[in-house]
Each structure stands twice: as C-alpha cells, then as structure tokens.
C-alpha cells in the first residue's frame, strides 16, 4: 500500500522499526499533494521546505537510536485557525492575510514535542463560521468523494485532506459541529472533545464557551493517539480542566457487552434522509449484535438548539472579533480621516458576508433593549438543553444519532440561504451547548457513493468510552477502509 | 419587520462595521428571516430557569502574581499594519 494511505499507527510502526524514514514518508505526501491537491484544494499553505528540514532532523535523531516520540515523523495538517509560530495563520479571512503568529498554540507545542511534522495549514470557513468551507476568503475546497460537492465545514480543508490521503491526520476545531460534520461528509473520523479537555490557547477564538480543538483521522485508533498527545490542562487556558488524561488507546478492543446506548426520538424525524436513516439504524443493529443494549430516549429541547446556538455563538463572536480593528495585526484598509472610519473600513473590507452577518446578529442580541429577549433567553434555553443530556445519561452510556441530516450537499446549493445552511448543523450543535464530547465515524454510503456519518455522544470527559464504542463498531465494519476515487 | 433599516445602521455602528447600501438591504432581509426563526424560543417558558453562560462549574481561576516571559516589543509589533518607533500608529483620533 502507498505510504500516504496508511494510518498514523501504521506509520508509527514503520518509522519506529526504521523500515521507512521520516523523509521518505514526507516526500510521499508532498508528491501526492503535488498530484491531487489541485482537484481538492484542501490547503491554505503547504509548508514543504520547513517540513523537509524537520524530517531530516528527526531522522538523524532516530538513526542515533534516540528515544522515539510517539508521533516522530508523522505528517499532520492543521486547520488555519490554530496559531503556528512563524507560519502564516489566516483563519481563511482576508482580514488576517499575512498574519504570522509570534507564538505556537499549546496543541502545536505538544504535537511538536511528540515529533509530528507540520505538513501545512488547511482551508476553512472564515473564522470557522460555516458548514461547507464555501465561506473561505481564499478558495473552495472540494469533497474528494465527489468534487462537485462540499467537504462540509468549517474544518472542510482538514476533512478533505485526511480523506484524500494528503496528510496522515489533521486537527480541526468544533464550535457547532465543525469537526464532526466534515468528518461525516468526507468519510473519516472526527472527535470533538469535552469543553475543557483541550487547551484553546492559540486557537483563534470564535465562540469561547463552545470552541474545542479535536483530531480528524483515518480511523478511531488514530483519534485516540492524537487526543492523548494534546489533551490536558494548560495554565495558559483557564477553561482547560486539571484532570488526568487517560491512555485512550488502552480501552480500545474492550468488549461493549451490556453497554447502554440511547437512541433519541428527536434525531429520527419524519422527512429525514432515508439513506442516512437506514445507515444509522444499521449501525445501531451492529452495536446491538456486539452486545450493546439500545433504548429509546428523549432529548425534548433538541428543536430549540439551532436558535439557541445562533444567539450564543454570534454574541460571543461579535465580542471576540472586535479585536480585528486594523491596529495591532491584520489588514488596515485605505485612507481614513479618523480612527472610527479606519475601523469601519478595515472591517468592511476584511470580513466576508457570513462573518458580517454573525457580527451583526450577535451585536443585535447583546444590544440595549434586546439583551433579555435574545441573549439571556438563549442562555436559559441552553440550561434546558444541558439538562436534557444530564437526564439522558442517567439511563445510557452513549447516545447514537446521525451526524448530519444528509450526506454532502452540492457546491453553491445553500450559499444563498443562511438559515438553510444553519439547519444542516441540527444534530451536532447540542453537544457544544451542553459541553459534552462527540465523535463521528463512517457508517455507510449513499447510492451515489457519498459517505454517511454516525455520531456518538458521551458523558463529560468520557471520550474513552466514545473511542471504545467507535473502535468496536469500526472493527465490525469495513466503511473506514474505503478510499475516494480521485 | 423585526429589525428596521435604522436598527441595522445602529447595530453596524455599534459593531464598527461599515456596510454598503446593498449590504444593508440584504442584511436586513436575512436578519429578519433568522430572527423570525429564533422566535421559536418564545414557545418555552424560562422564567424559572437559570442561564448557562458556561458549562464548566468554575468561577475565577487565579495564579501566582509572578513575572514570567512574554513577547518582546519587536515581536508584538511585527504584525502591525502601521507603526512608528515602538508604537502602533493610528489615524488622528481627535478632530483638529
């Protein structure tokens, strides 16, 4: 098999036994990128030269028999929302064109220490706002399974890069489904950790009470390996929780006999896509055949999640994005007679339409006279959504749902109607509002050959069980082995 | 209409966001559609419900008040669109 088609754990074995060098692995990926990236457009930038230097350095250390770090020589792609010291980081926004972070995000520092090779930065919806990556200020990323369709979003570049074997694994960020939905659309594994599990230091903020960084990988074991490397408390992020990080690979392979899985009625509604429903029901049967006990449950406030999210997330975004003022970094536009005009012009020219819409909605919901009716109301409904999950998890260990209501939709299909685009996140948003972890993994294909995603939701800080169940399902099925026909 | 043209202009000014006439018009229509959808939250009685601004039960997190390393002046200024000596330079704030 091609080196580029291998999982991280396969590459680890080859590299550590010195059957391949880090340089060979990297060159295989750079060659594949040269051949296929033009069709997919997953990357904002490929950092080939720096990567070659780093791989050579790692090879010298490995040749000397130095202690091998877990990711030594593994090439990863990083969503362009995560700060990389000395490497441009734009959030796919024109307002950050040319921005070079003077520091590394904590996740980057931890991956570096573990020996990873940074392959490049991936395209995304501007400031992670979107569900198709079409809101990028720079380029349109295509779904490797069908290049006339979107890869999902906002981590669409990372999703497409993993699916097309343009990297060994990737990092995404998830505020309302931005890891899980592109993972589903691209036929890969994507994990959103519990809020507080992973440091957000150096993650350019969208909605600070919802954002989490997580792995996007070719299989469940790879997700477990990556999460283990970068999870855990960080003094630089006061919302990261000081709890031990388990060895997530240790629980893989354990049986799931007796595990209680909850199937929420509200996620299987009339009019839902028949192929998605069939695939997810089929996955539930597989889990039952492995010994899990399925039970119908209710999450009664599900239908309010999208409305709640678009008030909470936009309110936080309007505040977070106030920093782009054309003074300390980013782009300043044109001549201005005074400071106010400079702010207004820089932001008008620097932000795209969706970002402007969300800044406006968020500012409106927080403004005098509307705060109680909108923002405060949403925070109260958020409590109801959180309590739905607390009740549900008294009766089950894991909740099983579709990741998205449909498989990947066509490029341009939803760009004219923001509300329709928002509703494509209907199954992923609640987990962010409740702060719980969720994973998406492939569970079938449509007639047209598009991947379908299965979502597992877990109790706070119980990523280990999600990975265990996901791994058990993966071992019993073959979906994750399919490759897109590029 | 849930949001008027004047409110769109007011909110844009609060957000320090310049909008063209065309953008304002489109924004008003789209915000109206979204706000109409959001109205469904009013189906719920939340008078007795506490708000959740944050899912983790933590309040203030403190650290020792100790000096540690930070960015150098040069690093902090490196991305500035305009600078003069060791300062960020901005257009005139006070009118002449």
Coordinates of C-alpha atoms in Angstrom, one line a residue:
Chain A
X1 CA 0.0 0.0 0.0
X2 CA 1.0 3.6 -0.6
X3 CA 2.6 5.3 2.5
X4 CA 0.1 8.1 2.1
X5 CA -2.9 5.7 2.5
X6 CA -1.6 4.4 5.9
X7 CA -3.0 5.4 9.3
X8 CA -0.9 7.2 11.9
X9 CA -0.5 3.9 13.9
X10 CA 0.7 2.1 10.8
X11 CA 3.2 4.8 10.1
X12 CA 4.4 4.8 13.7
X13 CA 5.2 1.1 13.4
X14 CA 7.2 1.5 10.2
X15 CA 9.0 4.6 11.4
X16 CA 9.9 3.2 14.8
X17 CA 11.2 -0.1 13.3
X18 CA 13.2 2.2 10.8
X19 CA 11.6 0.4 7.8
X20 CA 10.9 3.9 6.4
X21 CA 12.4 7.2 7.2
X22 CA 10.6 10.4 8.1
X23 CA 12.0 11.9 4.9
X24 CA 10.5 9.1 2.8
X25 CA 7.1 9.4 4.4
X26 CA 7.1 13.2 4.0
X27 CA 8.2 13.0 0.3
X28 CA 5.4 10.5 -0.4
X29 CA 2.9 13.1 0.9
X30 CA 4.5 16.0 -0.9
X31 CA 4.3 14.0 -4.1
X32 CA 0.7 13.1 -3.6
X33 CA -0.1 16.7 -2.7
X34 CA 1.6 17.8 -6.0
X35 CA -0.6 15.4 -7.9
X36 CA -4.0 15.7 -6.2
X37 CA -4.2 18.9 -4.3
X38 CA -5.3 20.8 -7.4
X39 CA -8.5 18.7 -7.5
X40 CA -9.3 19.0 -3.8
X41 CA -7.9 22.4 -2.7
X42 CA -7.6 21.4 0.9
X43 CA -4.6 23.5 1.9
X44 CA -4.2 27.2 2.5
X45 CA -0.5 26.6 2.5
X46 CA 1.8 23.6 2.3
X47 CA 5.0 24.0 4.4
X48 CA 7.1 21.6 2.4
X49 CA 10.5 23.2 2.8
X50 CA 10.3 23.5 6.6
X51 CA 8.9 20.0 6.8
X52 CA 11.8 18.5 4.9
X53 CA 14.3 20.2 7.3
X54 CA 12.3 18.9 10.2
X55 CA 12.0 15.4 8.9
X56 CA 15.8 15.3 8.2
X57 CA 16.5 16.4 11.8
X58 CA 14.1 13.7 13.2
X59 CA 15.7 11.1 11.0
X60 CA 19.2 11.9 12.4
X61 CA 17.8 11.5 15.9
X62 CA 16.0 8.3 15.1
X63 CA 19.2 6.9 13.4
X64 CA 21.2 7.6 16.6
X65 CA 18.6 5.5 18.4
X66 CA 17.3 8.3 20.5
X67 CA 14.1 7.8 22.4
X68 CA 11.4 7.9 19.8
X69 CA 8.5 10.3 20.5
X70 CA 5.0 8.9 19.7
X71 CA 4.5 10.9 16.5
X72 CA 8.1 11.2 15.3
X73 CA 8.0 11.7 11.5
X74 CA 4.1 11.7 11.2
X75 CA 3.0 14.4 8.8
X76 CA -0.1 16.3 10.0
X77 CA -2.3 19.1 8.6
X78 CA -3.5 21.8 10.9
X79 CA -6.7 23.9 10.4
X80 CA -5.7 27.5 9.8
X81 CA -7.5 28.7 12.9
X82 CA -4.6 27.3 15.1
X83 CA -1.6 29.6 15.6
X84 CA 1.7 28.2 14.3
X85 CA 4.7 30.3 15.2
X86 CA 6.4 31.7 12.1
X87 CA 3.8 30.1 9.7
X88 CA 1.0 32.4 8.3
X89 CA -2.3 31.8 10.1
X90 CA -5.3 33.4 8.4
X91 CA -8.5 31.7 9.6
X92 CA -9.2 31.9 5.9
X93 CA -10.0 35.5 6.4
X94 CA -8.8 38.4 4.3
X95 CA -8.5 40.5 7.5
X96 CA -5.7 38.2 8.7
X97 CA -3.9 38.0 5.3
X98 CA -0.1 37.8 6.0
X99 CA -0.5 37.4 9.8
X100 CA 2.4 35.4 11.2
X101 CA 1.8 34.3 14.8
X102 CA 4.6 35.1 17.2
X103 CA 3.8 32.0 19.2
X104 CA 2.5 28.4 18.9
X105 CA -0.8 27.2 20.2
X106 CA -0.5 24.8 23.1
X107 CA -1.7 21.9 20.9
X108 CA 1.0 22.7 18.4
X109 CA 3.7 22.8 21.1
X110 CA 2.5 19.4 22.4
X111 CA 2.4 17.9 18.9
X112 CA 5.9 19.3 18.1
X113 CA 7.3 17.7 21.3
X114 CA 5.7 14.4 20.2
X115 CA 7.7 14.7 16.9
X116 CA 5.0 15.5 14.3
X117 CA 5.9 17.1 11.0
X118 CA 3.8 20.1 10.1
X119 CA 2.7 19.5 6.5
X120 CA 0.6 22.6 6.1
X121 CA -2.4 24.7 7.1
X122 CA -5.9 23.8 5.9
X123 CA -8.7 25.8 4.4
X124 CA -11.8 26.5 6.4
X125 CA -14.9 28.7 6.6
X126 CA -13.7 32.2 7.5
X127 CA -13.3 32.3 11.3
X128 CA -14.8 28.8 11.4
X129 CA -18.2 30.2 10.6
X130 CA -20.0 27.9 8.2
X131 CA -20.9 24.3 7.3
X132 CA -19.4 23.9 3.8
X133 CA -16.0 25.7 3.7
X134 CA -17.5 27.9 1.0
X135 CA -17.1 30.9 3.3
X136 CA -13.3 30.8 3.0
X137 CA -12.0 34.2 1.8
X138 CA -9.5 32.4 -0.4
X139 CA -10.6 29.2 -2.1
X140 CA -13.3 26.5 -2.5
X141 CA -12.4 23.1 -1.1
X142 CA -14.0 20.1 -2.8
X143 CA -15.2 16.8 -1.4
X144 CA -12.8 14.1 -2.5
X145 CA -15.7 11.6 -2.9
X146 CA -17.4 14.0 -5.5
X147 CA -15.6 17.2 -6.4
X148 CA -19.0 18.9 -7.3
X149 CA -19.9 18.7 -3.6
X150 CA -18.8 20.5 -0.4
X151 CA -16.5 18.8 2.1
X152 CA -18.6 20.1 5.0
X153 CA -17.3 22.8 7.4
X154 CA -15.9 24.6 8.9
X155 CA -13.0 22.2 9.1
X156 CA -13.5 21.2 5.5
X157 CA -9.9 21.5 4.4
X158 CA -8.8 19.2 7.2
X159 CA -11.6 16.7 6.4
X160 CA -10.8 16.6 2.7
X161 CA -7.0 16.4 3.3
X162 CA -7.4 13.3 5.5
X163 CA -9.9 11.7 3.2
X164 CA -7.8 12.3 0.1
X165 CA -4.6 11.0 1.8
X166 CA -3.0 14.4 1.6
X167 CA -1.9 14.1 5.2
X168 CA -1.7 11.3 7.8
X169 CA -4.1 13.1 10.1
X170 CA -5.3 16.5 10.9
X171 CA -6.6 18.9 13.5
X172 CA -9.9 20.7 13.3
X173 CA -11.9 22.9 15.7
X174 CA -15.6 22.4 16.5
X175 CA -17.9 25.1 17.7
X176 CA -21.2 23.7 16.5
X177 CA -20.2 20.6 14.5
X178 CA -17.2 21.9 12.6
X179 CA -15.1 18.7 13.2
X180 CA -17.9 16.1 13.1
X181 CA -19.9 17.3 10.1
X182 CA -16.9 17.5 7.7
X183 CA -15.7 14.1 9.1
X184 CA -19.1 12.7 8.1
X185 CA -19.2 14.3 4.7
X186 CA -15.6 13.1 3.9
X187 CA -15.9 9.6 5.4
X188 CA -13.4 9.9 8.2
X189 CA -13.3 10.0 12.0
X190 CA -13.7 13.3 13.8
X191 CA -13.8 13.9 17.5
X192 CA -14.9 16.9 19.4
X193 CA -13.6 16.6 23.0
X194 CA -15.5 17.7 26.1
X195 CA -15.3 21.5 26.7
X196 CA -12.2 22.0 28.9
X197 CA -10.5 18.8 27.8
X198 CA -8.1 20.5 25.3
X199 CA -6.4 23.9 25.7
X200 CA -7.7 26.6 23.5
X201 CA -4.6 28.8 23.9
X202 CA -3.6 29.8 20.4
X203 CA -6.9 28.7 18.9
X204 CA -8.2 31.9 17.3
X205 CA -11.5 32.5 19.2
X206 CA -14.9 32.2 17.5
X207 CA -17.3 31.4 20.4
X208 CA -15.3 30.9 23.6
X209 CA -17.8 28.9 25.6
X210 CA -18.2 26.4 22.7
X211 CA -14.9 26.1 20.8
X212 CA -12.8 22.9 21.1
X213 CA -9.9 21.5 19.1
X214 CA -10.0 17.9 18.1
X215 CA -8.5 15.2 15.9
X216 CA -9.7 14.3 12.3
X217 CA -8.2 10.9 11.3
X218 CA -8.5 7.8 9.1
X219 CA -9.6 5.6 12.0
X220 CA -10.6 5.6 15.6
X221 CA -7.2 4.4 17.0
X222 CA -5.6 7.4 15.3
X223 CA -8.0 9.8 17.0
X224 CA -7.2 8.2 20.4
X225 CA -3.5 8.6 19.7
X226 CA -3.7 12.3 18.8
X227 CA -6.1 13.2 21.6
X228 CA -3.8 11.6 24.1
X229 CA -0.9 13.8 22.9
X230 CA -2.6 17.2 23.1
X231 CA -5.3 16.9 25.7
X232 CA -4.9 18.1 29.3
X233 CA -4.6 21.1 31.5
X234 CA -2.7 24.2 30.4
X235 CA -2.1 27.2 32.6
X236 CA -2.4 29.4 29.6
X237 CA -6.1 28.5 29.2
X238 CA -8.1 28.9 32.4
X239 CA -11.0 27.0 30.9
X240 CA -8.9 23.8 30.4
X241 CA -9.6 21.4 33.2
X242 CA -7.0 19.9 35.5
X243 CA -7.9 16.3 35.2
X244 CA -5.6 13.4 34.2
X245 CA -5.5 12.4 30.6
X246 CA -6.1 8.6 30.2
X247 CA -4.3 6.5 27.7
X248 CA -7.2 6.5 25.2
X249 CA -5.8 3.5 23.3
X250 CA -5.9 1.3 26.4
X251 CA -9.7 0.9 26.3
X252 CA -9.8 0.1 22.6
X253 CA -10.6 -3.5 21.9
X254 CA -12.6 -4.0 25.2
X255 CA -16.0 -5.5 24.6
X256 CA -19.1 -3.4 24.7
X257 CA -21.4 -6.1 26.1
X258 CA -24.0 -4.6 28.3
X259 CA -23.2 -1.0 27.2
X260 CA -26.4 1.0 27.2
X261 CA -26.9 3.1 24.0
X262 CA -29.7 5.7 23.9
X263 CA -31.5 6.5 20.6
X264 CA -33.1 9.9 20.8
X265 CA -36.5 10.1 19.1
X266 CA -35.9 13.8 18.2
X267 CA -33.0 12.8 15.9
X268 CA -35.0 10.4 13.8
X269 CA -37.7 12.6 12.5
X270 CA -40.2 12.3 9.7
X271 CA -38.8 13.5 6.4
X272 CA -35.2 12.8 7.3
X273 CA -33.0 11.5 4.5
X274 CA -33.9 7.8 4.0
X275 CA -30.4 6.7 3.2
X276 CA -29.0 8.4 6.3
X277 CA -31.7 6.8 8.5
X278 CA -31.1 3.3 7.0
X279 CA -27.3 3.6 7.5
X280 CA -27.6 4.8 11.1
X281 CA -30.3 2.2 12.0
X282 CA -28.0 -0.4 10.5
X283 CA -25.1 0.8 12.7
X284 CA -27.3 0.5 15.8
X285 CA -28.0 -3.1 14.9
X286 CA -24.3 -3.7 14.6
X287 CA -23.7 -2.3 18.1
X288 CA -26.6 -4.5 19.4
X289 CA -25.0 -7.5 17.8
X290 CA -21.8 -6.6 19.7
X291 CA -23.8 -6.8 22.9
X292 CA -24.9 -3.2 23.5
X293 CA -28.4 -2.6 24.7
X294 CA -30.3 0.0 22.7
X295 CA -33.1 2.1 24.3
X296 CA -35.2 4.9 23.0
X297 CA -34.7 8.1 24.9
X298 CA -35.8 11.7 24.6
X299 CA -33.9 15.0 24.3
X300 CA -37.0 17.2 24.3
X301 CA -35.4 20.5 23.6
X302 CA -33.5 19.4 20.5
X303 CA -35.6 21.6 18.2
X304 CA -34.5 24.7 20.0
X305 CA -30.8 24.0 19.7
X306 CA -30.2 25.8 16.4
X307 CA -31.9 29.0 17.5
X308 CA -30.1 29.0 20.9
X309 CA -26.8 28.4 19.2
X310 CA -27.1 31.2 16.7
X311 CA -27.7 33.6 19.5
X312 CA -25.0 32.4 21.9
X313 CA -22.3 31.8 19.3
X314 CA -22.9 35.0 17.5
X315 CA -22.9 37.1 20.7
X316 CA -19.6 35.6 21.7
X317 CA -18.2 36.0 18.1
X318 CA -19.2 39.7 18.0
X319 CA -17.2 40.3 21.1
X320 CA -14.2 38.1 20.1
X321 CA -14.0 39.6 16.6
X322 CA -13.9 43.2 17.9
X323 CA -10.1 42.7 18.1
X324 CA -9.8 42.9 14.3
X325 CA -9.5 46.7 14.1
X326 CA -6.6 47.2 11.8
X327 CA -4.2 48.3 14.6
X328 CA -2.2 45.6 16.2
X329 CA -2.3 43.0 13.4
X330 CA -4.3 42.1 10.3
X331 CA -5.1 44.3 7.4
X332 CA -5.9 48.0 7.5
X333 CA -7.8 49.3 4.6
X334 CA -7.5 52.5 2.7
X335 CA -7.1 56.1 3.8
X336 CA -9.3 57.2 6.7
X337 CA -9.8 60.6 8.1
X338 CA -10.1 59.4 11.7
X339 CA -9.9 56.3 13.8
X340 CA -13.6 55.4 13.6
X341 CA -13.6 55.5 9.9
X342 CA -10.4 53.3 9.8
X343 CA -12.2 50.7 12.0
X344 CA -15.3 50.7 9.8
X345 CA -13.5 50.4 6.5
X346 CA -11.0 47.8 7.6
X347 CA -13.7 45.6 8.9
X348 CA -16.0 46.2 5.9
X349 CA -13.3 45.1 3.5
X350 CA -11.6 42.5 5.7
X351 CA -14.6 40.4 6.7
X352 CA -16.8 38.2 4.4
X353 CA -20.6 38.2 4.2
X354 CA -21.2 35.4 6.7
X355 CA -18.8 36.8 9.3
X356 CA -20.5 40.2 8.9
X357 CA -23.9 38.6 9.3
X358 CA -22.9 36.9 12.6
X359 CA -21.2 40.0 14.0
X360 CA -24.5 41.9 13.3
X361 CA -26.7 39.2 14.8
X362 CA -24.5 38.9 17.8
X363 CA -24.3 42.6 18.4
X364 CA -28.0 43.0 18.0
X365 CA -28.7 40.2 20.5
X366 CA -26.5 41.8 23.1
X367 CA -27.6 45.4 22.5
X368 CA -29.6 47.5 24.9
X369 CA -33.3 46.6 24.7
X370 CA -32.7 43.2 23.2
X371 CA -30.3 41.5 25.6
X372 CA -33.1 39.9 27.8
X373 CA -35.2 38.9 24.8
X374 CA -32.4 37.3 22.9
X375 CA -29.1 36.6 24.6
X376 CA -30.4 35.9 28.1
X377 CA -33.3 33.9 26.7
X378 CA -30.8 31.7 24.8
X379 CA -28.7 31.1 27.9
X380 CA -31.7 29.9 29.7
X381 CA -32.7 27.5 26.9
X382 CA -29.1 26.4 26.9
X383 CA -29.7 25.2 30.5
X384 CA -32.7 23.2 29.3
X385 CA -30.6 21.5 26.6
X386 CA -27.8 20.7 29.0
X387 CA -30.3 19.2 31.5
X388 CA -31.8 17.0 28.7
X389 CA -28.4 15.3 28.4
X390 CA -27.9 15.0 32.1
X391 CA -31.3 13.2 32.3
X392 CA -30.5 11.0 29.3
X393 CA -27.1 9.9 30.7
X394 CA -28.8 8.6 33.8
X395 CA -30.2 5.9 31.5
X396 CA -27.5 5.3 28.9
X397 CA -23.7 5.4 28.5
X398 CA -23.6 6.7 24.9
X399 CA -26.2 8.4 22.7
X400 CA -26.3 7.4 19.0
X401 CA -27.5 9.7 16.2
X402 CA -26.8 10.6 12.6
X403 CA -24.0 13.3 12.4
X404 CA -25.8 15.3 9.8
X405 CA -29.3 15.1 8.3
X406 CA -27.9 14.4 4.8
X407 CA -24.7 13.4 3.0
X408 CA -22.5 16.1 1.4
X409 CA -24.6 18.6 -0.5
X410 CA -23.6 20.4 -3.7
X411 CA -21.3 23.4 -4.0
X412 CA -23.4 26.5 -4.1
X413 CA -26.6 24.7 -3.0
X414 CA -27.1 26.5 0.3
X415 CA -25.0 29.7 -0.1
X416 CA -27.9 32.0 -0.8
X417 CA -29.9 31.0 2.3
X418 CA -28.0 31.3 5.6
X419 CA -30.9 29.7 7.6
X420 CA -30.9 26.5 5.5
X421 CA -27.1 26.3 5.9
X422 CA -27.5 26.7 9.7
X423 CA -30.1 23.9 9.9
X424 CA -27.5 21.4 8.4
X425 CA -25.8 21.6 11.9
X426 CA -29.0 20.5 13.7
X427 CA -27.6 17.2 15.0
X428 CA -24.2 18.5 16.1
X429 CA -24.9 21.8 17.8
X430 CA -26.4 20.5 21.0
X431 CA -23.2 18.8 22.1
X432 CA -21.4 22.1 22.0
X433 CA -24.1 23.9 24.0
X434 CA -24.0 21.1 26.6
X435 CA -20.2 20.9 26.5
X436 CA -20.2 17.1 26.0
X437 CA -17.9 15.1 23.7
X438 CA -18.9 13.7 20.4
X439 CA -17.4 11.6 17.6
X440 CA -18.4 11.0 14.0
X441 CA -17.3 7.9 12.1
X442 CA -18.3 6.4 8.7
X443 CA -21.3 4.1 8.8
X444 CA -22.2 3.6 5.2
X445 CA -22.6 5.2 1.8
X446 CA -25.4 6.6 -0.3
X447 CA -26.3 5.1 -3.7
X448 CA -24.3 8.0 -5.2
X449 CA -21.3 6.9 -3.3
X450 CA -21.2 9.6 -0.6
X451 CA -20.1 8.7 3.0
X452 CA -22.7 8.8 5.8
X453 CA -21.6 9.7 9.4
X454 CA -22.6 8.1 12.7
X455 CA -22.4 10.3 15.7
X456 CA -21.8 9.0 19.3
X457 CA -22.3 11.5 22.1
X458 CA -20.8 10.8 25.6
X459 CA -20.8 12.0 29.2
X460 CA -18.5 14.9 30.0
X461 CA -14.8 13.8 30.0
X462 CA -15.7 10.3 28.9
X463 CA -14.0 10.4 25.5
X464 CA -12.6 6.9 26.3
X465 CA -16.0 5.3 26.1
X466 CA -16.8 7.0 22.8
X467 CA -13.5 5.8 21.4
X468 CA -14.1 2.3 22.7
X469 CA -17.5 2.1 21.2
X470 CA -16.4 3.7 17.9
X471 CA -13.5 1.2 17.7
X472 CA -15.8 -1.8 18.4
X473 CA -18.0 -0.6 15.5
X474 CA -15.1 0.0 13.2
X475 CA -13.7 -3.4 13.9
X476 CA -17.0 -5.0 12.9
X477 CA -17.4 -3.0 9.7
X478 CA -15.3 -2.0 6.6
X479 CA -16.5 1.5 5.9
X480 CA -13.4 3.2 7.1
X481 CA -11.2 1.3 4.7
X482 CA -12.9 2.7 1.6
X483 CA -11.0 5.4 -0.3
X484 CA -12.4 8.2 -2.5
X485 CA -12.0 7.7 -6.3
X486 CA -9.8 10.7 -7.0
Chain B
X1 CA -40.3 43.5 10.2
X2 CA -38.4 42.5 13.3
X3 CA -35.4 44.7 12.5
X4 CA -35.7 48.1 10.8
X5 CA -33.3 49.7 8.4
X6 CA -32.4 52.2 11.1
X7 CA -31.6 49.4 13.6
X8 CA -29.4 47.7 11.0
X9 CA -27.4 51.0 10.7
X10 CA -27.3 51.5 14.5
X11 CA -26.1 47.9 15.1
X12 CA -23.5 48.2 12.4
X13 CA -22.2 51.3 14.0
X14 CA -22.1 49.6 17.4
X15 CA -20.1 46.8 15.8
X16 CA -17.8 49.3 14.0
X17 CA -18.7 47.6 10.8
X18 CA -19.0 49.6 7.5
X19 CA -21.8 48.3 5.2
X20 CA -22.6 49.4 1.7
X21 CA -26.2 50.3 0.9
X22 CA -26.7 46.9 -0.9
X23 CA -25.1 45.1 2.1
X24 CA -27.5 46.9 4.5
X25 CA -30.5 45.9 2.5
X26 CA -29.5 42.2 2.2
X27 CA -28.5 42.2 5.9
X28 CA -31.9 43.5 6.9
X29 CA -33.8 40.8 5.0
X30 CA -31.5 38.0 6.2
X31 CA -31.5 39.1 9.8
X32 CA -35.3 39.2 9.7
X33 CA -35.5 35.7 8.5
X34 CA -33.1 34.5 11.1
X35 CA -34.8 36.4 14.0
X36 CA -38.2 35.1 12.9
X37 CA -36.9 31.6 13.2
X38 CA -35.3 32.4 16.5
X39 CA -38.7 33.4 17.8
X40 CA -39.5 29.8 18.4
X41 CA -37.6 30.1 21.7
X42 CA -40.6 32.1 23.0
X43 CA -42.6 28.9 22.9
X44 CA -40.6 27.9 26.1
X45 CA -41.4 29.4 29.5
X46 CA -38.0 30.1 31.0
X47 CA -39.0 32.4 33.9
X48 CA -37.7 29.9 36.5
X49 CA -34.6 28.7 34.6
X50 CA -31.1 29.8 35.5
X51 CA -29.0 30.9 32.5
X52 CA -25.9 28.8 31.4
X53 CA -23.1 31.0 30.2
X54 CA -20.5 28.4 30.7
X55 CA -20.8 24.6 31.1
X56 CA -17.9 24.1 33.5
X57 CA -18.6 24.8 37.1
X58 CA -15.7 27.2 37.7
X59 CA -15.5 30.8 38.5
X60 CA -12.3 32.8 38.7
X61 CA -9.0 31.0 38.1
X62 CA -6.0 32.6 39.8
X63 CA -2.3 32.1 39.5
X64 CA 0.7 33.4 41.5
X65 CA 1.4 37.0 40.7
X66 CA 4.8 36.2 39.3
X67 CA 6.8 37.7 36.5
X68 CA 7.2 35.3 33.6
X69 CA 8.3 35.5 30.0
X70 CA 6.3 37.4 27.4
X71 CA 6.6 38.6 23.8
X72 CA 9.4 41.1 23.1
X73 CA 8.4 44.6 21.9
X74 CA 9.6 43.7 18.4
X75 CA 7.6 40.5 18.3
X76 CA 4.5 42.3 19.5
X77 CA 4.9 45.0 16.8
X78 CA 5.9 42.7 14.0
X79 CA 2.3 42.2 12.6
X80 CA 1.3 45.9 12.9
X81 CA -0.1 47.4 9.7
X82 CA 1.5 50.7 10.7
X83 CA 4.0 51.6 13.4
X84 CA 6.3 54.3 14.4
X85 CA 9.3 53.5 16.6
X86 CA 7.9 51.3 19.3
X87 CA 4.3 52.3 18.9
X88 CA 1.3 51.2 16.9
X89 CA 0.4 54.1 14.7
X90 CA -3.3 55.0 14.1
X91 CA -5.1 57.9 12.3
X92 CA -6.0 61.0 14.1
X93 CA -8.5 60.4 17.0
X94 CA -9.3 64.0 18.0
X95 CA -10.6 66.4 15.4
X96 CA -8.5 69.4 14.6

